[in-house]
Every structure is written in structure tokens, then in C-alpha cells.
Tab-separated table of N, CA and C in Angstrom:
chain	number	residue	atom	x	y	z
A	1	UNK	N	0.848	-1.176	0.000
A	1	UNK	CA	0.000	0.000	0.000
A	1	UNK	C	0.892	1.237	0.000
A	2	UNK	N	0.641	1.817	-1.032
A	2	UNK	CA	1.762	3.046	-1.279
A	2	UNK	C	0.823	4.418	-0.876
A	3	UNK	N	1.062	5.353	-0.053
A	3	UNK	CA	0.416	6.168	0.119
A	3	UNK	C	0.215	7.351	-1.048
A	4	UNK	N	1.416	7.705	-1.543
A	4	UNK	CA	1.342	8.661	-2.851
A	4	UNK	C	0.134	7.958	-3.251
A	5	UNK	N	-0.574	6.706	-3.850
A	5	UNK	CA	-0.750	5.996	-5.346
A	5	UNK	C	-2.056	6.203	-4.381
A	6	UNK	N	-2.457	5.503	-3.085
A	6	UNK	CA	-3.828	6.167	-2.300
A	6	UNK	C	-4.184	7.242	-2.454
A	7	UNK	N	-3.358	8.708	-2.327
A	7	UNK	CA	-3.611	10.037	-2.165
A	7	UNK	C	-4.134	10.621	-4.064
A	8	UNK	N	-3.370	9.770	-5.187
A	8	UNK	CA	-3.826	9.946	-6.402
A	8	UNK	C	-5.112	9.723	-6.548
A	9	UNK	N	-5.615	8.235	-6.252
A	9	UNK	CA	-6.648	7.457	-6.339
A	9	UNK	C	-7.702	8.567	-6.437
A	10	UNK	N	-7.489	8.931	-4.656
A	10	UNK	CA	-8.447	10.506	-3.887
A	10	UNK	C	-9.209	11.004	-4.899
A	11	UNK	N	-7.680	11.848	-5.085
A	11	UNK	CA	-7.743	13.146	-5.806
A	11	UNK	C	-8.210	13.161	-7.223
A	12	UNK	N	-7.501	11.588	-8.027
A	12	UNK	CA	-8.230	11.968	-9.445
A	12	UNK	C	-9.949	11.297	-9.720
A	13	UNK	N	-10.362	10.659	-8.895
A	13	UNK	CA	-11.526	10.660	-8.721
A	13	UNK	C	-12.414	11.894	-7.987
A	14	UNK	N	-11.869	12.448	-7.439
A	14	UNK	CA	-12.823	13.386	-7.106
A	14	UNK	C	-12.835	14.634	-8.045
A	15	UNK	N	-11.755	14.881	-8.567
A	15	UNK	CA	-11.641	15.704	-9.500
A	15	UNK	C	-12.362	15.759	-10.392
A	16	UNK	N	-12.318	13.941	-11.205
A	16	UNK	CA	-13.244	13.734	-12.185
A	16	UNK	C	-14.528	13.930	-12.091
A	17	UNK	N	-15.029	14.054	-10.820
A	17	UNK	CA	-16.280	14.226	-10.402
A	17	UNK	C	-16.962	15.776	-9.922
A	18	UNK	N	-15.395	16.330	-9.965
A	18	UNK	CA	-16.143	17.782	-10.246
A	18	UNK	C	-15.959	18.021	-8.572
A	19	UNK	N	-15.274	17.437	-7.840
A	19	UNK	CA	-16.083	17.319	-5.937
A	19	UNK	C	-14.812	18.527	-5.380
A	20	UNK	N	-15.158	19.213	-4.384
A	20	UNK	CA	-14.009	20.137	-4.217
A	20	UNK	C	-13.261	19.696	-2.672
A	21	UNK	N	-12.428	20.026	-1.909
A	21	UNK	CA	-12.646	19.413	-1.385
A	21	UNK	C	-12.920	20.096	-0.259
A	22	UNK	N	-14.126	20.950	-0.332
A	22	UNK	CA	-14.709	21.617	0.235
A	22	UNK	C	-16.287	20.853	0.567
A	23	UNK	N	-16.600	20.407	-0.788
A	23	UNK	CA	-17.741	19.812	-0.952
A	23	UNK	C	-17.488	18.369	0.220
A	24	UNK	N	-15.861	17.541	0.077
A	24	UNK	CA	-15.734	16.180	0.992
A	24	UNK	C	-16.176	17.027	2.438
A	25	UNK	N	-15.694	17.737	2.818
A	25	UNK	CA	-15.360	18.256	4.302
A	25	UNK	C	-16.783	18.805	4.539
A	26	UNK	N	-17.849	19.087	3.818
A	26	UNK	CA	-18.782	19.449	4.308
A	26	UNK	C	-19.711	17.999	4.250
A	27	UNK	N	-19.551	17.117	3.021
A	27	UNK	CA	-20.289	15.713	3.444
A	27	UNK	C	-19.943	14.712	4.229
A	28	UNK	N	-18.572	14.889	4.586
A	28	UNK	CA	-17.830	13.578	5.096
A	28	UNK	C	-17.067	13.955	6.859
A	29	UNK	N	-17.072	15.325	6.816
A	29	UNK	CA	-16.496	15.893	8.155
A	29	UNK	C	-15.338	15.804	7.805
A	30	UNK	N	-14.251	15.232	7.136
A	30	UNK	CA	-13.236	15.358	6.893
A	30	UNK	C	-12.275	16.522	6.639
A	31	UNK	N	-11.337	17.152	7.340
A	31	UNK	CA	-10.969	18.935	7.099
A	31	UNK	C	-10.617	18.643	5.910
A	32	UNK	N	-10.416	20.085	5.081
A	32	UNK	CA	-9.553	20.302	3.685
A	32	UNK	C	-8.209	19.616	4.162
A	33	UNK	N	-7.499	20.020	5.065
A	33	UNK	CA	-6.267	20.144	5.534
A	33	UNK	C	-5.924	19.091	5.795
A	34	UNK	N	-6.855	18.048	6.408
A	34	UNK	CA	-6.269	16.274	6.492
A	34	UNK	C	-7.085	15.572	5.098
A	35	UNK	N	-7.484	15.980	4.068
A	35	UNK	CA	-7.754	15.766	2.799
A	35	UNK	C	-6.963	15.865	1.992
A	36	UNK	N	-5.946	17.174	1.874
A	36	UNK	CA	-5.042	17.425	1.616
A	36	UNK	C	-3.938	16.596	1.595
A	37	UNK	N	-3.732	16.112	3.254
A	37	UNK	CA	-2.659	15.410	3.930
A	37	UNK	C	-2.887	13.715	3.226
A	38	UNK	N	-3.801	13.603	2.995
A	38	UNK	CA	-4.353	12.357	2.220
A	38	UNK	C	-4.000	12.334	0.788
A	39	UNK	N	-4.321	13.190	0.193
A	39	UNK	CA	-4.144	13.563	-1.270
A	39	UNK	C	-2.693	13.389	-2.092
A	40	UNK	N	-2.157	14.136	-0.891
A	40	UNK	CA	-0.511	14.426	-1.316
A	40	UNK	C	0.273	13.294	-0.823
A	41	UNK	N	-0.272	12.337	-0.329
A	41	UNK	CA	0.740	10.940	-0.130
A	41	UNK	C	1.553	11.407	1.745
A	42	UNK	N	1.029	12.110	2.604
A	42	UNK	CA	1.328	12.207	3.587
A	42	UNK	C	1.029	11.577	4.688
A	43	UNK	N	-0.172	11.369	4.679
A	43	UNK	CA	-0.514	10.242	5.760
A	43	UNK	C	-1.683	9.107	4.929
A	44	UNK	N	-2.147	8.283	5.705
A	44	UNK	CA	-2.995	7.164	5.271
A	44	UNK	C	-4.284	7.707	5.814
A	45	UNK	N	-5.790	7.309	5.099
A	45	UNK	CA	-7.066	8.136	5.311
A	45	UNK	C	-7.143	6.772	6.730
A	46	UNK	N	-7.949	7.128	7.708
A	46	UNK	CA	-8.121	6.586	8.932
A	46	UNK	C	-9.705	5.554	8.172
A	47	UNK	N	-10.341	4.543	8.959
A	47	UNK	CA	-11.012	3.153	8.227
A	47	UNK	C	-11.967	4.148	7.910
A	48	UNK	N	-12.585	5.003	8.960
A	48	UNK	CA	-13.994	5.988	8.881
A	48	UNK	C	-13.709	7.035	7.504
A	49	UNK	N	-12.302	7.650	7.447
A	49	UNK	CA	-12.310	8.240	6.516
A	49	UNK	C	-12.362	7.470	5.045
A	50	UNK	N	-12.089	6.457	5.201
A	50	UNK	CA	-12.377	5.533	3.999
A	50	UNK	C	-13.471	5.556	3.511
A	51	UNK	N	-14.124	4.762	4.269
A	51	UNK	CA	-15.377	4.714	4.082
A	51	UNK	C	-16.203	5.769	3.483
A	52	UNK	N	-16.303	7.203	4.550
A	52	UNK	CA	-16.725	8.178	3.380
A	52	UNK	C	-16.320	8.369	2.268
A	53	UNK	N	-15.030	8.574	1.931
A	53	UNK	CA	-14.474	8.794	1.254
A	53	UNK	C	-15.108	8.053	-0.204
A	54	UNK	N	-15.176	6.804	0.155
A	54	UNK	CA	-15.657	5.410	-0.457
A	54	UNK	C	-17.006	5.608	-1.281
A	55	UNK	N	-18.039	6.038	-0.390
A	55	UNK	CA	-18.992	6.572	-0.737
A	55	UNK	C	-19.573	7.716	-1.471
A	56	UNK	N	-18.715	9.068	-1.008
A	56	UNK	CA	-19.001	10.044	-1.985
A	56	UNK	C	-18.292	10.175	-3.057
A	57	UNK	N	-17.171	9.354	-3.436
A	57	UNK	CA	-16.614	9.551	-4.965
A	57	UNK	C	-17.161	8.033	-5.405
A	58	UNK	N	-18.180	7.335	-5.000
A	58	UNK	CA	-18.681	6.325	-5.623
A	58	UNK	C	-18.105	5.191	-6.130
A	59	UNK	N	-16.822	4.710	-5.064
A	59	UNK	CA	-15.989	3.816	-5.428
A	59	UNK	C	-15.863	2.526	-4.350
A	60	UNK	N	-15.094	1.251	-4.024
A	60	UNK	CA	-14.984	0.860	-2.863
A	60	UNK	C	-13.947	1.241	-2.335
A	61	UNK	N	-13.563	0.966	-0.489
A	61	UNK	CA	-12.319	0.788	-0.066
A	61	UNK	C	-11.549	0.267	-0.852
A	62	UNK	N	-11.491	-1.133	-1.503
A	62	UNK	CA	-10.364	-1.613	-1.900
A	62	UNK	C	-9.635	-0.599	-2.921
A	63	UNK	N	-11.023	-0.317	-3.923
A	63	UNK	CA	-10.281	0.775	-4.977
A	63	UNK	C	-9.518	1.953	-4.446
A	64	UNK	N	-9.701	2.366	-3.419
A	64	UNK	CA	-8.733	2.911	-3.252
A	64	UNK	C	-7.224	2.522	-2.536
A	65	UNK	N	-7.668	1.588	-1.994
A	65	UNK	CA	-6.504	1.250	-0.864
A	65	UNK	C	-5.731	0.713	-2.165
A	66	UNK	N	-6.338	-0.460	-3.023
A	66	UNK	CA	-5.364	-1.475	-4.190
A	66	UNK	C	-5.470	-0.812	-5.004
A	67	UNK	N	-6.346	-0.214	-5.717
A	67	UNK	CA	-6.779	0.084	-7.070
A	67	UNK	C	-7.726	-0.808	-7.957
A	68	UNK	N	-7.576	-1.766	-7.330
A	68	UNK	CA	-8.846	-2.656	-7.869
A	68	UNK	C	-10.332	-2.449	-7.685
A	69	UNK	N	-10.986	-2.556	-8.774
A	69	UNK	CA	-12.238	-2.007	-9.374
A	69	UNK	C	-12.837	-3.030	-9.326
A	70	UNK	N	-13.895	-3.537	-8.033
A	70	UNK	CA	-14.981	-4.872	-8.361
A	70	UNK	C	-16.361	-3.773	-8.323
A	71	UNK	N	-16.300	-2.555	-8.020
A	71	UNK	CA	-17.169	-1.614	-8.054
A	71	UNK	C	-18.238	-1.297	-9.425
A	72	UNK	N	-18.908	-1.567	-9.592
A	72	UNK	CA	-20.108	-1.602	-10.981
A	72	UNK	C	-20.024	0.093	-11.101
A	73	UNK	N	-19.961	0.333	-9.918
A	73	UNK	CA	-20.396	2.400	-10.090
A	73	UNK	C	-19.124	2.879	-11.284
A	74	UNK	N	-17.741	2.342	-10.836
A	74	UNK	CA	-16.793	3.007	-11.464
A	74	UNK	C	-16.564	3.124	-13.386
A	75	UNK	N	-17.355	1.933	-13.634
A	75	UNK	CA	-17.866	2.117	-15.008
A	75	UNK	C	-18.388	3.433	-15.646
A	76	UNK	N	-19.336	4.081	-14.629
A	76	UNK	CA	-19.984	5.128	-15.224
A	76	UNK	C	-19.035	6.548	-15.716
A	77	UNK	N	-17.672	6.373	-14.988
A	77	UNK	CA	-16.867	7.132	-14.888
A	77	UNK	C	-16.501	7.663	-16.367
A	78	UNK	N	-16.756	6.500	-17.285
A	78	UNK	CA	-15.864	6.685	-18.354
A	78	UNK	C	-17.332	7.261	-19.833
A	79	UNK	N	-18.093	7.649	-18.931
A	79	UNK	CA	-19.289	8.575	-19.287
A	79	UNK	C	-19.687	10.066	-19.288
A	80	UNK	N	-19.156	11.070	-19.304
A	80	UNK	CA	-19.332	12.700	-18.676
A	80	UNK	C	-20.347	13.290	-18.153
A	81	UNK	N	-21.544	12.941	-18.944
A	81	UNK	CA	-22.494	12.908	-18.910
A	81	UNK	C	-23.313	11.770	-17.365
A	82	UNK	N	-22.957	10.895	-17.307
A	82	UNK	CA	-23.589	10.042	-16.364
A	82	UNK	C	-22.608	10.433	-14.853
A	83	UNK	N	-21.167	10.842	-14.855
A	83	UNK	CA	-20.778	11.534	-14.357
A	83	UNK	C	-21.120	12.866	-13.782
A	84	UNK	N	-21.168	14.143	-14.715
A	84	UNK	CA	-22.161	14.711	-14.020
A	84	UNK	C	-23.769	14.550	-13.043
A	85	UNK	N	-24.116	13.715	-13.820
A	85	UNK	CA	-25.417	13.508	-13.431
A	85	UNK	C	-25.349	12.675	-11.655
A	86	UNK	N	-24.340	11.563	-12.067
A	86	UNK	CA	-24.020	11.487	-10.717
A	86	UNK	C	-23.735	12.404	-9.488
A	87	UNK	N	-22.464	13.157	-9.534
A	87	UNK	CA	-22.406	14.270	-8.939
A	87	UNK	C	-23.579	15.022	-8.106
A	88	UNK	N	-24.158	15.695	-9.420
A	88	UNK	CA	-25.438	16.414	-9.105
A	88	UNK	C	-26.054	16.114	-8.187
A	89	UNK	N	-26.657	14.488	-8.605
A	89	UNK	CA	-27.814	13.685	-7.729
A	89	UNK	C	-27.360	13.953	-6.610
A	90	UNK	N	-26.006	13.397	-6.376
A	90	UNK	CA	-25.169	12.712	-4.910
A	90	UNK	C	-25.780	14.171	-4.231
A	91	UNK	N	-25.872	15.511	-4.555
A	91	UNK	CA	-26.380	16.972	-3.811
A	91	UNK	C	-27.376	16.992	-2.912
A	92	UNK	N	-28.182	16.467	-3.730
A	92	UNK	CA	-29.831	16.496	-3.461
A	92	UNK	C	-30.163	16.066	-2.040
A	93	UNK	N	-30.884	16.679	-1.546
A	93	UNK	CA	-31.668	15.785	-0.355
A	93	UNK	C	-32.106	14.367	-0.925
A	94	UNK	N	-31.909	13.378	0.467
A	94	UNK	CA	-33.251	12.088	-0.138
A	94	UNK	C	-34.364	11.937	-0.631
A	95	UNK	N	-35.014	12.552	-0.467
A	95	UNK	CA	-36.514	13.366	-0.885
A	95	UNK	C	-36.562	14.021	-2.491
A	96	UNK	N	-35.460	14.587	-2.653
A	96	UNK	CA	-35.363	15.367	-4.107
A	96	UNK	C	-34.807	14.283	-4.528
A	97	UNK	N	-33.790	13.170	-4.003
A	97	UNK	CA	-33.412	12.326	-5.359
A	97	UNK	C	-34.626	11.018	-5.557
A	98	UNK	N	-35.518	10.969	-4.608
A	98	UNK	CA	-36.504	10.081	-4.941
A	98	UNK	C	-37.671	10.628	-6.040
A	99	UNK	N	-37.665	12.228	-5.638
A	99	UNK	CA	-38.434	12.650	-6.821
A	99	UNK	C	-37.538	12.308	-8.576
A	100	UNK	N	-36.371	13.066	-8.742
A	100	UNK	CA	-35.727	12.737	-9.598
A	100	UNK	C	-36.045	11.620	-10.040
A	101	UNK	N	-35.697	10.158	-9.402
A	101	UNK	CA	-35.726	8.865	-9.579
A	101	UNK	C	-37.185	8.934	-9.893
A	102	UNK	N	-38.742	9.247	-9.703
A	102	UNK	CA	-39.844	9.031	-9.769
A	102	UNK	C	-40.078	9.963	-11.715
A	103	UNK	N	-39.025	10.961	-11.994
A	103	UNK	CA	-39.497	11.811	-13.275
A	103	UNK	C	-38.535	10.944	-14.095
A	104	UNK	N	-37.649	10.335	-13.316
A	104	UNK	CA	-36.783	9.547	-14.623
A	104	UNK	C	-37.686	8.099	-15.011
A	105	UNK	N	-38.380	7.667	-14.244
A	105	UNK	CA	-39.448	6.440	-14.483
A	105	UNK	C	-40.280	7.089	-15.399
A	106	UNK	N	-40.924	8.349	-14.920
A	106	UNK	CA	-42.140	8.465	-15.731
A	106	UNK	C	-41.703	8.888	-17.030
A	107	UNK	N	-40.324	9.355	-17.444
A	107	UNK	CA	-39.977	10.094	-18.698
A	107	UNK	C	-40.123	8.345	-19.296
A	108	UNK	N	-38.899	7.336	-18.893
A	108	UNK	CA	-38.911	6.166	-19.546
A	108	UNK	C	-39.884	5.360	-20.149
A	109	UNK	N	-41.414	6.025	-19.004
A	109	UNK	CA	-42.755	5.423	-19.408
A	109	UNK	C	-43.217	5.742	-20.398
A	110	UNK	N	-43.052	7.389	-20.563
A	110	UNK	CA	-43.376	8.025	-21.918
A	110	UNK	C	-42.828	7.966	-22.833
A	111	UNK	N	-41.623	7.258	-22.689
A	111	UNK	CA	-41.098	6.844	-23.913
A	111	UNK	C	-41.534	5.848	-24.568
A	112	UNK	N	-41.650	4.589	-23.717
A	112	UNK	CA	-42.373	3.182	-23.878
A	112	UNK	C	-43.644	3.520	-25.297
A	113	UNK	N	-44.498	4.370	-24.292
A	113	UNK	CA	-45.908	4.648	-24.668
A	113	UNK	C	-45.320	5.044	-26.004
A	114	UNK	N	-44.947	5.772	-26.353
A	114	UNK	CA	-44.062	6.503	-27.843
A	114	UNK	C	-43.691	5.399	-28.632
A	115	UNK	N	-42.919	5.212	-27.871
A	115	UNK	CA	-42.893	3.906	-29.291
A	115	UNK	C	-43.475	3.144	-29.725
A	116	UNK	N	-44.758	2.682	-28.717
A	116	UNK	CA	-45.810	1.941	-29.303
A	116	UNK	C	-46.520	2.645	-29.847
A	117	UNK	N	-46.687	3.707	-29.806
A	117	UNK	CA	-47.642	4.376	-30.462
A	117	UNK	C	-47.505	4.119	-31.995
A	118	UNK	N	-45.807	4.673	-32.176
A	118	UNK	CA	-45.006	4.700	-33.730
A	118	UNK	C	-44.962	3.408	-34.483
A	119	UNK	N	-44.997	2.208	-33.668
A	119	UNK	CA	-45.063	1.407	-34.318
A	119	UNK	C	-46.439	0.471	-34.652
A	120	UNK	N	-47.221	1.622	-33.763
A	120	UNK	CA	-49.020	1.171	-34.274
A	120	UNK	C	-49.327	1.704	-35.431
A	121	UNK	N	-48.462	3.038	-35.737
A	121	UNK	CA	-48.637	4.158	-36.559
A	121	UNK	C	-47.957	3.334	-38.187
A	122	UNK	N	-47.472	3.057	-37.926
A	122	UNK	CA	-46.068	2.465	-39.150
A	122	UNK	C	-46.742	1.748	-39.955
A	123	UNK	N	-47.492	0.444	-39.648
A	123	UNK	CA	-47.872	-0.320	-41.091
A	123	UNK	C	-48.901	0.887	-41.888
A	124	UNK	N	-49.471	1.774	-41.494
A	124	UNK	CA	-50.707	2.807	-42.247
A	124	UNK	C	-49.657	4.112	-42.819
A	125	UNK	N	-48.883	4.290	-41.849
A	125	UNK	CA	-47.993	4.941	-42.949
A	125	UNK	C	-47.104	4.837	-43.818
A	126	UNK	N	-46.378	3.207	-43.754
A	126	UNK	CA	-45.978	2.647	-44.630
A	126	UNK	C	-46.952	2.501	-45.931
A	127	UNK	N	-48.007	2.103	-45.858
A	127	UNK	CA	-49.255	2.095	-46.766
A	127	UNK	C	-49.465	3.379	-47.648
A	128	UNK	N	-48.998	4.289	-47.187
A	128	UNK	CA	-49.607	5.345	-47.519
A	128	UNK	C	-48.573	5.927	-48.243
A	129	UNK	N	-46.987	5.416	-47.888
A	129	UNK	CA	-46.095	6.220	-48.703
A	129	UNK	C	-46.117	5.042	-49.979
A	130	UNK	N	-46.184	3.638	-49.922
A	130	UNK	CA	-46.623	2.934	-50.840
A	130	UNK	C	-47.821	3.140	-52.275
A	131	UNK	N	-48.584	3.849	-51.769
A	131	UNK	CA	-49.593	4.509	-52.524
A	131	UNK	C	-49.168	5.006	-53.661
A	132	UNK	N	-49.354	4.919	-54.562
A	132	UNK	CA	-48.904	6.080	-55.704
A	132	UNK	C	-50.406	6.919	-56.345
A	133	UNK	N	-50.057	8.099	-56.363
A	133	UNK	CA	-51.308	8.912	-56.763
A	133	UNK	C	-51.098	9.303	-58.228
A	134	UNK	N	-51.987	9.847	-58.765
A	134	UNK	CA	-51.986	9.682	-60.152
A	134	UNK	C	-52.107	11.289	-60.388
């Protein structure tokens, strides 16, 4: 366990995520200043600081301690878009991300409905561009 290669781990995941580390120290209690001390390969994050740590850049302990990725979340990473969106969410009260989660169902529903619609629509308009008018 190399502490520099821990303190990278940190830092370029949170970076990628847009997180300051203003934003850790206000979700995790963790100071800037022993974030810092983490970051830069100076000391080792304590099990509790792991753990948060773990959680708000959406990774496991191991990934950071080894670098090994059995984590499904860390996939999304290589997305910008699902990245941000992560981020964002992670903001929200519980309450606002259950709403979120409730408009992202109903958008998916309306999509559903859409496409059946188009493909109820399709054999009559296929018909119709088939047509030849005189």
C-alpha cells in the first residue's frame, strides 16, 4: 500500500467528479487540511475516513486502498455525462433524489408509450407512402 498511489486514487476521482474538497469536508467531516494530507501521499485516510471517502466519490475501499475495481459504479466514470449527473444527484436531499428517480421512471414510461404508439402508426404509414397517386 503506497500512500502517494492512495492520495492519487483521492484526488483523481474526485476531481473527475467535479467534488471540491470543500464539498468532501462538508459531506464527510473530513478537514480540507487532512484531505489534503491524504491527497498528497502524507498520511494514510483513517477506516472511517475511507469509508466516506468510499462513498461520496462512488468507489470501494479496496479501490482505493489497491486500485482494484470490483465496483459496478466506477464504469460510469468513463461517461461525462452520467458523471455529471451522478455528482449532481449525490447533492440532493433524499426526498429530491426520490423525486428525480420518480421523473426519470415516468420520462422512460413516456417513452415506452411513444414507441408503441409509432409502431401502431407504421404499417398505415408505410401504406400510404406505398400509394402512388396519379
Amino acid at each position: 500500500m503506497n500512500n502517494m498511489e492512495i492520495g492519487n486514487r483521492i484526488k483523481s476521482l474526485r476531481k473527475k467528479l467535479g467534488i471540491t474538497q470543500m464539498d468532501i469536508m462538508k459531506q464527510t467531516g473530513i478537514s480540507s487540511g487532512n484531505l489534503s494530507s491524504i491527497e498528497n501521499g502524507n498520511v494514510l485516510p483513517s477506516a472511517t475516513a475511507l469509508v466516506a471517502l468510499s462513498e461520496i466519490l462512488g468507489c470501494s475501499v479496496d479501490y482505493i486502498l489497491k486500485g482494484n475495481s470490483s465496483n459496478i459504479e466506477n464504469s460510469i466514470f468513463s461517461n461525462n455525462k452520467e458523471t455529471l449527473l451522478l455528482n449532481e444527484f449525490r447533492k440532493l436531499t433524499e426526498k429530491d433524489q426520490d423525486e428525480i428517480l420518480g421523473l426519470i421512471s415516468l420520462k422512460i414510461n413516456l417513452n415506452k408509450v411513444g414507441d408503441e404508439n409509432s409502431e401502431k402508426l407504421s404499417p398505415s404509414a408505410t401504406a400510404v407512402s406505398d400509394t402512388k397517386f396519379a
